[in-house]
PDB file of C-alpha atoms in Angstrom:
ATOM      1  CA  MET A   1       0.041   0.072   0.083  1.00 83.00           C
ATOM      2  CA  VAL A   2       2.981   2.126   0.299  1.00 94.00           C
ATOM      3  CA  HIS A   3       6.322   2.306  -1.362  1.00 96.00           C
ATOM      4  CA  ILE A   4       9.012   4.603  -0.241  1.00 97.00           C
ATOM      5  CA  LYS A   5      12.016   5.287  -2.648  1.00 97.00           C
ATOM      6  CA  ARG A   6      15.265   6.827  -1.470  1.00 96.00           C
ATOM      7  CA  LEU A   7      17.684   9.060  -3.368  1.00 95.00           C
ATOM      8  CA  GLN A   8      20.471  11.302  -2.358  1.00 95.00           C
ATOM      9  CA  GLU A   9      20.925  15.032  -3.426  1.00 93.00           C
ATOM     10  CA  GLU A  10      23.445  17.472  -1.967  1.00 89.00           C
ATOM     11  CA  SER A  11      23.992  15.629   1.096  1.00 90.00           C
ATOM     12  CA  CYS A  12      20.124  15.253   1.662  1.00 94.00           C
ATOM     13  CA  ASP A  13      18.450  11.750   1.854  1.00 97.00           C
ATOM     14  CA  ILE A  14      15.214  12.215   0.087  1.00 97.00           C
ATOM     15  CA  LEU A  15      12.701   9.714   0.968  1.00 98.00           C
ATOM     16  CA  ALA A  16       9.558   9.770  -1.823  1.00 98.00           C
ATOM     17  CA  VAL A  17       6.482   8.431   0.010  1.00 98.00           C
ATOM     18  CA  ILE A  18       4.151   6.880  -2.680  1.00 98.00           C
ATOM     19  CA  GLY A  19       0.687   5.446  -1.775  1.00 97.00           C
ATOM     20  CA  GLU A  20      -1.285   5.337   1.505  1.00 97.00           C
ATOM     21  CA  ILE A  21      -0.049   5.151   5.106  1.00 97.00           C
ATOM     22  CA  ASP A  22      -2.307   3.733   7.580  1.00 96.00           C
ATOM     23  CA  ALA A  23      -2.182   1.445  10.670  1.00 95.00           C
ATOM     24  CA  SER A  24      -1.077  -1.434   8.261  1.00 95.00           C
ATOM     25  CA  SER A  25       1.570   0.259   6.402  1.00 96.00           C
ATOM     26  CA  SER A  26       3.104   2.815   8.836  1.00 96.00           C
ATOM     27  CA  ILE A  27       6.029   0.565   9.703  1.00 96.00           C
ATOM     28  CA  GLU A  28       7.422   1.152   6.405  1.00 97.00           C
ATOM     29  CA  LEU A  29       7.657   4.776   7.083  1.00 97.00           C
ATOM     30  CA  ASP A  30       9.147   4.063  10.390  1.00 97.00           C
ATOM     31  CA  LEU A  31      11.860   1.465   8.918  1.00 97.00           C
ATOM     32  CA  ALA A  32      12.656   4.140   6.042  1.00 98.00           C
ATOM     33  CA  ILE A  33      13.316   7.036   8.406  1.00 98.00           C
ATOM     34  CA  ALA A  34      15.327   4.868  10.713  1.00 97.00           C
ATOM     35  CA  LYS A  35      17.386   3.504   7.925  1.00 97.00           C
ATOM     36  CA  SER A  36      18.273   6.969   6.842  1.00 97.00           C
ATOM     37  CA  VAL A  37      19.225   7.744  10.446  1.00 97.00           C
ATOM     38  CA  GLY A  38      21.277   4.450  10.521  1.00 97.00           C
ATOM     39  CA  ASP A  39      23.206   5.392   7.182  1.00 96.00           C
ATOM     40  CA  GLY A  40      24.266   8.519   8.930  1.00 96.00           C
ATOM     41  CA  TYR A  41      22.213  11.146   7.365  1.00 96.00           C
ATOM     42  CA  ARG A  42      21.655  14.202   9.189  1.00 95.00           C
ATOM     43  CA  ARG A  43      19.402  15.931   6.510  1.00 96.00           C
ATOM     44  CA  ILE A  44      16.235  14.002   5.554  1.00 97.00           C
ATOM     45  CA  LEU A  45      13.707  15.328   3.102  1.00 97.00           C
ATOM     46  CA  VAL A  46      10.291  13.696   2.895  1.00 98.00           C
ATOM     47  CA  ASP A  47       8.803  14.194  -0.650  1.00 98.00           C
ATOM     48  CA  CYS A  48       4.963  13.604  -0.025  1.00 98.00           C
ATOM     49  CA  HIS A  49       3.821  14.379  -3.804  1.00 98.00           C
ATOM     50  CA  ALA A  50       2.623  10.801  -4.440  1.00 98.00           C
ATOM     51  CA  LEU A  51       1.351  10.547  -0.557  1.00 98.00           C
ATOM     52  CA  GLU A  52      -2.349  10.014  -1.130  1.00 96.00           C
ATOM     53  CA  TYR A  53      -3.418   9.470   2.473  1.00 96.00           C
ATOM     54  CA  ILE A  54      -1.995   9.267   6.039  1.00 97.00           C
ATOM     55  CA  SER A  55      -3.678   8.217   9.098  1.00 96.00           C
ATOM     56  CA  SER A  56      -2.802   9.028  12.841  1.00 94.00           C
ATOM     57  CA  ALA A  57      -0.340   6.016  12.791  1.00 94.00           C
ATOM     58  CA  GLY A  58       1.716   7.764  10.084  1.00 95.00           C
ATOM     59  CA  LEU A  59       1.539  11.003  11.895  1.00 95.00           C
ATOM     60  CA  GLY A  60       2.658   9.240  15.020  1.00 93.00           C
ATOM     61  CA  VAL A  61       5.850   8.112  13.247  1.00 95.00           C
ATOM     62  CA  PHE A  62       6.923  11.578  12.252  1.00 95.00           C
ATOM     63  CA  MET A  63       6.148  12.778  15.842  1.00 93.00           C
ATOM     64  CA  SER A  64       8.074  10.035  17.521  1.00 93.00           C
ATOM     65  CA  TYR A  65      11.272  11.239  15.685  1.00 95.00           C
ATOM     66  CA  ILE A  66      10.987  14.818  16.683  1.00 94.00           C
ATOM     67  CA  GLU A  67      12.800  14.360  20.259  1.00 93.00           C
ATOM     68  CA  GLU A  68      15.349  12.233  18.871  1.00 93.00           C
ATOM     69  CA  PHE A  69      16.343  14.379  15.973  1.00 95.00           C
ATOM     70  CA  LYS A  70      16.547  17.534  18.233  1.00 93.00           C
ATOM     71  CA  GLU A  71      18.976  15.605  20.488  1.00 93.00           C
ATOM     72  CA  LYS A  72      21.082  14.373  17.585  1.00 94.00           C
ATOM     73  CA  GLY A  73      20.988  17.415  15.572  1.00 94.00           C
ATOM     74  CA  ILE A  74      19.147  15.789  12.511  1.00 96.00           C
ATOM     75  CA  VAL A  75      16.846  17.950  10.452  1.00 97.00           C
ATOM     76  CA  MET A  76      13.768  16.717   8.630  1.00 97.00           C
ATOM     77  CA  VAL A  77      11.663  18.613   6.214  1.00 97.00           C
ATOM     78  CA  LEU A  78       8.470  17.356   4.611  1.00 98.00           C
ATOM     79  CA  PHE A  79       7.302  18.979   1.230  1.00 98.00           C
ATOM     80  CA  GLY A  80       4.864  18.426  -1.773  1.00 98.00           C
ATOM     81  CA  MET A  81       1.657  17.680   0.261  1.00 97.00           C
ATOM     82  CA  SER A  82      -1.725  17.622  -1.433  1.00 95.00           C
ATOM     83  CA  GLU A  83      -4.328  19.969   0.243  1.00 92.00           C
ATOM     84  CA  LYS A  84      -6.140  16.670   1.788  1.00 91.00           C
ATOM     85  CA  VAL A  85      -2.937  15.429   3.242  1.00 94.00           C
ATOM     86  CA  ALA A  86      -1.881  18.768   4.615  1.00 94.00           C
ATOM     87  CA  HIS A  87      -5.364  19.221   6.048  1.00 92.00           C
ATOM     88  CA  THR A  88      -4.752  16.111   8.125  1.00 93.00           C
ATOM     89  CA  PHE A  89      -1.529  17.321   9.479  1.00 93.00           C
ATOM     90  CA  SER A  90      -3.241  20.622  10.318  1.00 92.00           C
ATOM     91  CA  ILE A  91      -6.319  19.133  12.061  1.00 90.00           C
ATOM     92  CA  LEU A  92      -3.823  18.228  14.981  1.00 86.00           C
ATOM     93  CA  GLY A  93      -1.835  21.420  14.674  1.00 87.00           C
ATOM     94  CA  LEU A  94       1.293  19.417  13.540  1.00 88.00           C
ATOM     95  CA  SER A  95       2.093  21.987  11.017  1.00 85.00           C
ATOM     96  CA  ASP A  96       3.623  23.877  13.794  1.00 86.00           C
ATOM     97  CA  LEU A  97       5.709  20.931  15.130  1.00 91.00           C
ATOM     98  CA  LEU A  98       7.082  19.522  11.910  1.00 95.00           C
ATOM     99  CA  ASN A  99       8.936  21.272   8.987  1.00 96.00           C
ATOM    100  CA  ILE A 100       6.569  21.582   6.127  1.00 97.00           C
ATOM    101  CA  VAL A 101       7.089  23.386   3.064  1.00 97.00           C
ATOM    102  CA  SER A 102       5.382  23.381  -0.399  1.00 96.00           C
ATOM    103  CA  ASN A 103       8.150  22.271  -2.831  1.00 97.00           C
ATOM    104  CA  LYS A 104      11.693  20.677  -3.153  1.00 95.00           C
ATOM    105  CA  GLU A 105      13.446  23.995  -3.485  1.00 95.00           C
ATOM    106  CA  GLU A 106      11.993  25.570  -0.435  1.00 96.00           C
ATOM    107  CA  ALA A 107      12.590  22.117   1.480  1.00 96.00           C
ATOM    108  CA  LYS A 108      16.338  22.502   0.673  1.00 94.00           C
ATOM    109  CA  GLN A 109      16.419  25.987   1.535  1.00 94.00           C
ATOM    110  CA  ARG A 110      14.694  25.241   4.894  1.00 94.00           C
ATOM    111  CA  ILE A 111      16.993  22.412   5.556  1.00 93.00           C
ATOM    112  CA  HIS A 112      20.109  24.400   4.998  1.00 89.00           C
ATOM    113  CA  GLU A 113      18.944  27.172   7.179  1.00 92.00           C
ATOM    114  CA  LEU A 114      17.991  24.710   9.931  1.00 90.00           C
ATOM    115  CA  SER A 115      21.303  22.716   9.662  1.00 84.00           C
ATOM    116  CA  VAL A 116      23.624  25.976  10.399  1.00 69.00           C
TER     117      VAL A 116
ATOM    118  CA  MET B   1     -30.479   5.905   2.559  1.00 91.00           C
ATOM    119  CA  SER B   2     -28.388   2.995   4.470  1.00 94.00           C
ATOM    120  CA  TYR B   3     -25.220   1.435   3.188  1.00 96.00           C
ATOM    121  CA  GLN B   4     -23.555  -1.607   4.944  1.00 97.00           C
ATOM    122  CA  TYR B   5     -19.897  -2.931   4.666  1.00 97.00           C
ATOM    123  CA  ASN B   6     -18.648  -6.160   6.509  1.00 97.00           C
ATOM    124  CA  ILE B   7     -15.008  -6.736   6.967  1.00 95.00           C
ATOM    125  CA  GLY B   8     -12.586  -9.184   9.041  1.00 97.00           C
ATOM    126  CA  CYS B   9     -10.494  -7.412  11.536  1.00 96.00           C
ATOM    127  CA  SER B  10      -7.385  -7.462   9.568  1.00 96.00           C
ATOM    128  CA  LEU B  11      -5.549  -4.073   9.093  1.00 96.00           C
ATOM    129  CA  ALA B  12      -4.930  -5.042   5.447  1.00 96.00           C
ATOM    130  CA  ASN B  13      -8.749  -4.388   4.866  1.00 96.00           C
ATOM    131  CA  LEU B  14      -8.484  -0.777   6.261  1.00 97.00           C
ATOM    132  CA  LYS B  15      -8.178   0.297   2.488  1.00 96.00           C
ATOM    133  CA  GLY B  16     -11.508  -1.380   1.739  1.00 97.00           C
ATOM    134  CA  ILE B  17     -13.154   0.331   4.315  1.00 97.00           C
ATOM    135  CA  ARG B  18     -11.858   3.684   3.234  1.00 97.00           C
ATOM    136  CA  ASP B  19     -12.898   2.997  -0.317  1.00 97.00           C
ATOM    137  CA  PHE B  20     -16.351   2.005   0.756  1.00 97.00           C
ATOM    138  CA  ILE B  21     -16.872   5.302   2.596  1.00 97.00           C
ATOM    139  CA  ARG B  22     -15.242   7.426  -0.231  1.00 96.00           C
ATOM    140  CA  LYS B  23     -17.719   5.903  -2.861  1.00 96.00           C
ATOM    141  CA  THR B  24     -20.667   6.177  -0.562  1.00 96.00           C
ATOM    142  CA  LEU B  25     -20.193   9.938   0.311  1.00 95.00           C
ATOM    143  CA  GLN B  26     -19.262  10.616  -3.164  1.00 94.00           C
ATOM    144  CA  VAL B  27     -22.997   9.554  -4.214  1.00 93.00           C
ATOM    145  CA  HIS B  28     -24.032  12.103  -1.767  1.00 92.00           C
ATOM    146  CA  ALA B  29     -22.002  14.836  -3.092  1.00 89.00           C
ATOM    147  CA  VAL B  30     -20.023  15.376   0.159  1.00 92.00           C
ATOM    148  CA  PRO B  31     -17.314  17.955  -0.464  1.00 91.00           C
ATOM    149  CA  ASP B  32     -13.716  16.593  -0.785  1.00 90.00           C
ATOM    150  CA  VAL B  33     -12.137  18.006   2.312  1.00 87.00           C
ATOM    151  CA  GLU B  34     -15.062  16.905   4.588  1.00 92.00           C
ATOM    152  CA  LEU B  35     -15.073  13.463   2.825  1.00 94.00           C
ATOM    153  CA  SER B  36     -11.460  13.107   3.527  1.00 94.00           C
ATOM    154  CA  ALA B  37     -11.901  14.002   7.207  1.00 94.00           C
ATOM    155  CA  ILE B  38     -14.565  11.605   7.570  1.00 96.00           C
ATOM    156  CA  VAL B  39     -12.524   8.584   5.815  1.00 97.00           C
ATOM    157  CA  LEU B  40      -9.943   9.486   8.267  1.00 96.00           C
ATOM    158  CA  ALA B  41     -11.935   9.377  11.315  1.00 96.00           C
ATOM    159  CA  LEU B  42     -13.613   6.179  10.497  1.00 97.00           C
ATOM    160  CA  ASP B  43     -10.362   4.366   9.528  1.00 97.00           C
ATOM    161  CA  GLU B  44      -9.240   5.655  12.997  1.00 95.00           C
ATOM    162  CA  MET B  45     -12.095   4.069  14.686  1.00 95.00           C
ATOM    163  CA  CYS B  46     -11.868   0.824  12.976  1.00 96.00           C
ATOM    164  CA  SER B  47      -8.147   0.242  13.173  1.00 95.00           C
ATOM    165  CA  ASN B  48      -8.490   0.983  17.014  1.00 92.00           C
ATOM    166  CA  LEU B  49     -11.141  -1.520  17.224  1.00 93.00           C
ATOM    167  CA  MET B  50      -9.277  -4.400  15.269  1.00 94.00           C
ATOM    168  CA  ILE B  51      -6.110  -3.632  17.155  1.00 93.00           C
ATOM    169  CA  HIS B  52      -7.489  -3.297  20.827  1.00 90.00           C
ATOM    170  CA  ALA B  53     -10.662  -5.159  20.869  1.00 91.00           C
ATOM    171  CA  HIS B  54      -9.827  -7.918  18.299  1.00 94.00           C
ATOM    172  CA  HIS B  55      -6.021  -8.194  18.453  1.00 94.00           C
ATOM    173  CA  CYS B  56      -6.167  -8.109  14.401  1.00 95.00           C
ATOM    174  CA  ASN B  57      -7.827 -11.342  14.206  1.00 95.00           C
ATOM    175  CA  PRO B  58      -9.300 -11.883  10.697  1.00 95.00           C
ATOM    176  CA  ASP B  59     -11.950 -14.340  11.656  1.00 96.00           C
ATOM    177  CA  HIS B  60     -13.509 -11.639  13.848  1.00 96.00           C
ATOM    178  CA  SER B  61     -15.496  -9.202  11.964  1.00 96.00           C
ATOM    179  CA  LEU B  62     -16.937  -5.648  12.049  1.00 96.00           C
ATOM    180  CA  THR B  63     -19.848  -4.000  10.297  1.00 97.00           C
ATOM    181  CA  LEU B  64     -19.768  -0.448   9.200  1.00 98.00           C
ATOM    182  CA  LYS B  65     -23.192   1.215   8.191  1.00 98.00           C
ATOM    183  CA  ILE B  66     -23.731   4.625   7.110  1.00 97.00           C
ATOM    184  CA  HIS B  67     -27.313   6.187   7.057  1.00 96.00           C
ATOM    185  CA  THR B  68     -27.734   9.488   5.236  1.00 92.00           C
ATOM    186  CA  GLN B  69     -30.734  11.728   6.231  1.00 86.00           C
ATOM    187  CA  GLU B  70     -32.375  14.609   4.531  1.00 81.00           C
ATOM    188  CA  ASN B  71     -31.046  17.244   7.148  1.00 84.00           C
ATOM    189  CA  HIS B  72     -27.494  16.775   5.891  1.00 89.00           C
ATOM    190  CA  ILE B  73     -26.842  14.635   8.962  1.00 94.00           C
ATOM    191  CA  PHE B  74     -24.779  11.569   8.371  1.00 96.00           C
ATOM    192  CA  VAL B  75     -24.634   8.657  10.880  1.00 97.00           C
ATOM    193  CA  PHE B  76     -22.060   6.251  11.088  1.00 98.00           C
ATOM    194  CA  GLU B  77     -22.202   2.968  13.019  1.00 97.00           C
ATOM    195  CA  ILE B  78     -19.534   0.595  13.687  1.00 97.00           C
ATOM    196  CA  MET B  79     -20.613  -2.775  14.993  1.00 96.00           C
ATOM    197  CA  ASP B  80     -18.860  -5.707  16.680  1.00 95.00           C
ATOM    198  CA  ASP B  81     -19.200  -8.292  19.292  1.00 92.00           C
ATOM    199  CA  GLY B  82     -15.628  -7.802  20.950  1.00 83.00           C
ATOM    200  CA  GLU B  83     -14.702  -6.079  24.160  1.00 80.00           C
ATOM    201  CA  MET B  84     -16.136  -2.407  24.032  1.00 80.00           C
ATOM    202  CA  PHE B  85     -13.520   0.090  23.320  1.00 77.00           C
ATOM    203  CA  ASP B  86     -15.065   3.462  24.295  1.00 81.00           C
ATOM    204  CA  ILE B  87     -12.828   6.279  23.164  1.00 82.00           C
ATOM    205  CA  ASN B  88     -14.932   8.596  25.321  1.00 82.00           C
ATOM    206  CA  GLN B  89     -13.416   6.900  28.379  1.00 81.00           C
ATOM    207  CA  PHE B  90      -9.818   7.760  26.796  1.00 77.00           C
ATOM    208  CA  HIS B  91      -8.275  11.234  27.652  1.00 76.00           C
ATOM    209  CA  SER B  92      -6.612  12.494  24.544  1.00 75.00           C
ATOM    210  CA  PRO B  93      -2.644  13.012  25.388  1.00 76.00           C
ATOM    211  CA  GLU B  94      -1.246  16.353  24.999  1.00 80.00           C
ATOM    212  CA  LEU B  95       0.828  16.863  21.895  1.00 82.00           C
ATOM    213  CA  GLY B  96       3.683  18.093  24.012  1.00 81.00           C
ATOM    214  CA  ASN B  97       3.731  14.644  25.942  1.00 82.00           C
ATOM    215  CA  ILE B  98       3.533  12.621  22.765  1.00 80.00           C
ATOM    216  CA  VAL B  99       6.646  14.454  21.337  1.00 82.00           C
ATOM    217  CA  HIS B 100       8.636  14.196  24.816  1.00 80.00           C
ATOM    218  CA  GLU B 101       7.749  10.486  25.204  1.00 79.00           C
ATOM    219  CA  LYS B 102       8.476   9.686  21.462  1.00 76.00           C
ATOM    220  CA  ARG B 103       5.077   7.956  21.253  1.00 75.00           C
ATOM    221  CA  LYS B 104       3.528   6.783  18.140  1.00 73.00           C
ATOM    222  CA  GLY B 105       0.111   6.339  19.313  1.00 74.00           C
ATOM    223  CA  GLY B 106      -2.654   8.605  21.005  1.00 77.00           C
ATOM    224  CA  LEU B 107      -3.128  10.922  18.070  1.00 87.00           C
ATOM    225  CA  GLY B 108      -6.248   8.733  16.493  1.00 89.00           C
ATOM    226  CA  ILE B 109      -8.616   9.643  19.201  1.00 88.00           C
ATOM    227  CA  ARG B 110      -7.679  13.399  19.234  1.00 88.00           C
ATOM    228  CA  LEU B 111      -8.501  13.379  15.389  1.00 91.00           C
ATOM    229  CA  VAL B 112     -11.863  11.427  15.426  1.00 94.00           C
ATOM    230  CA  LYS B 113     -12.972  13.867  18.296  1.00 92.00           C
ATOM    231  CA  SER B 114     -11.741  16.878  16.136  1.00 91.00           C
ATOM    232  CA  ILE B 115     -13.674  15.800  13.075  1.00 94.00           C
ATOM    233  CA  MET B 116     -16.994  14.159  14.320  1.00 96.00           C
ATOM    234  CA  ASP B 117     -19.879  16.102  16.050  1.00 96.00           C
ATOM    235  CA  ASN B 118     -20.983  13.228  18.280  1.00 95.00           C
ATOM    236  CA  ILE B 119     -19.586   9.976  19.345  1.00 95.00           C
ATOM    237  CA  GLU B 120     -21.865   7.509  21.596  1.00 94.00           C
ATOM    238  CA  TYR B 121     -21.814   3.806  22.423  1.00 92.00           C
ATOM    239  CA  VAL B 122     -24.860   1.472  23.034  1.00 92.00           C
ATOM    240  CA  HIS B 123     -25.434  -2.162  23.088  1.00 90.00           C
ATOM    241  CA  GLU B 124     -28.050  -3.394  20.752  1.00 89.00           C
ATOM    242  CA  GLY B 125     -29.041  -6.990  19.823  1.00 87.00           C
ATOM    243  CA  GLY B 126     -25.895  -8.537  21.652  1.00 88.00           C
ATOM    244  CA  LYS B 127     -23.485  -6.061  19.558  1.00 92.00           C
ATOM    245  CA  ASN B 128     -21.515  -3.218  20.578  1.00 93.00           C
ATOM    246  CA  VAL B 129     -22.519  -0.152  18.347  1.00 95.00           C
ATOM    247  CA  CYS B 130     -20.406   2.979  18.329  1.00 95.00           C
ATOM    248  CA  ARG B 131     -22.494   5.656  16.573  1.00 96.00           C
ATOM    249  CA  LEU B 132     -20.688   8.796  15.239  1.00 97.00           C
ATOM    250  CA  THR B 133     -22.553  11.792  13.783  1.00 97.00           C
ATOM    251  CA  LYS B 134     -21.450  14.401  11.575  1.00 96.00           C
ATOM    252  CA  LYS B 135     -23.329  17.448   9.896  1.00 94.00           C
ATOM    253  CA  ILE B 136     -22.038  18.167   6.393  1.00 91.00           C
ATOM    254  CA  GLY B 137     -22.516  21.681   4.636  1.00 78.00           C
ATOM    255  CA  ALA B 138     -25.703  23.675   5.316  1.00 55.00           C
TER     256      ALA B 138
END
């Protein structure tokens, strides 16, 4: 139900999330982020262009890394969300807790600002 | 009008539930943003029930009913015969605590309570019935 493609650009690890993340598939997102951290990346971009749906299980994965990333100096920026997916984040006010921007250029800019 | 969907308690079936809700609400011209929010709330309710009351046993089943009324009120009923899992009894954790404790759960209940107008539980005909109500549009 969800497929996550990884590619690297300018010292950033980009995770492109394709499909739907619910209680049955959130583990895939969790593993992909954990793998990125395990591989030593300090700048993680999450491409949400092809993310069609996310439930609280997926939101919880992003939330669960906030504290760890703060401790380790890792920066994560999400970009390219559809209006529907962005609405799910905003219902809970997560837009204020996570770094969410509209496109990849902004995401790279944000990640460089936050990494300084 | 009333619509009904029966499903086994496997998380792999959540997609089928979402598709059923989407198709049903589209017939009634529910606006996209409200439709997505309702799909999300019912996905949360069904996955909670599958995990906590049925331990994801695919031999257990639940039934989702959608009743549409002329006054723009939609009633959603989730029926099962497991242990009652009443989200009104659960306090939604603060976001700050979820972050601090690195928790992955606890957001679903908050979502459902934000989206739906009313959530009540009754016991009818030997079944647990969770009834969620949402007024849409005008």
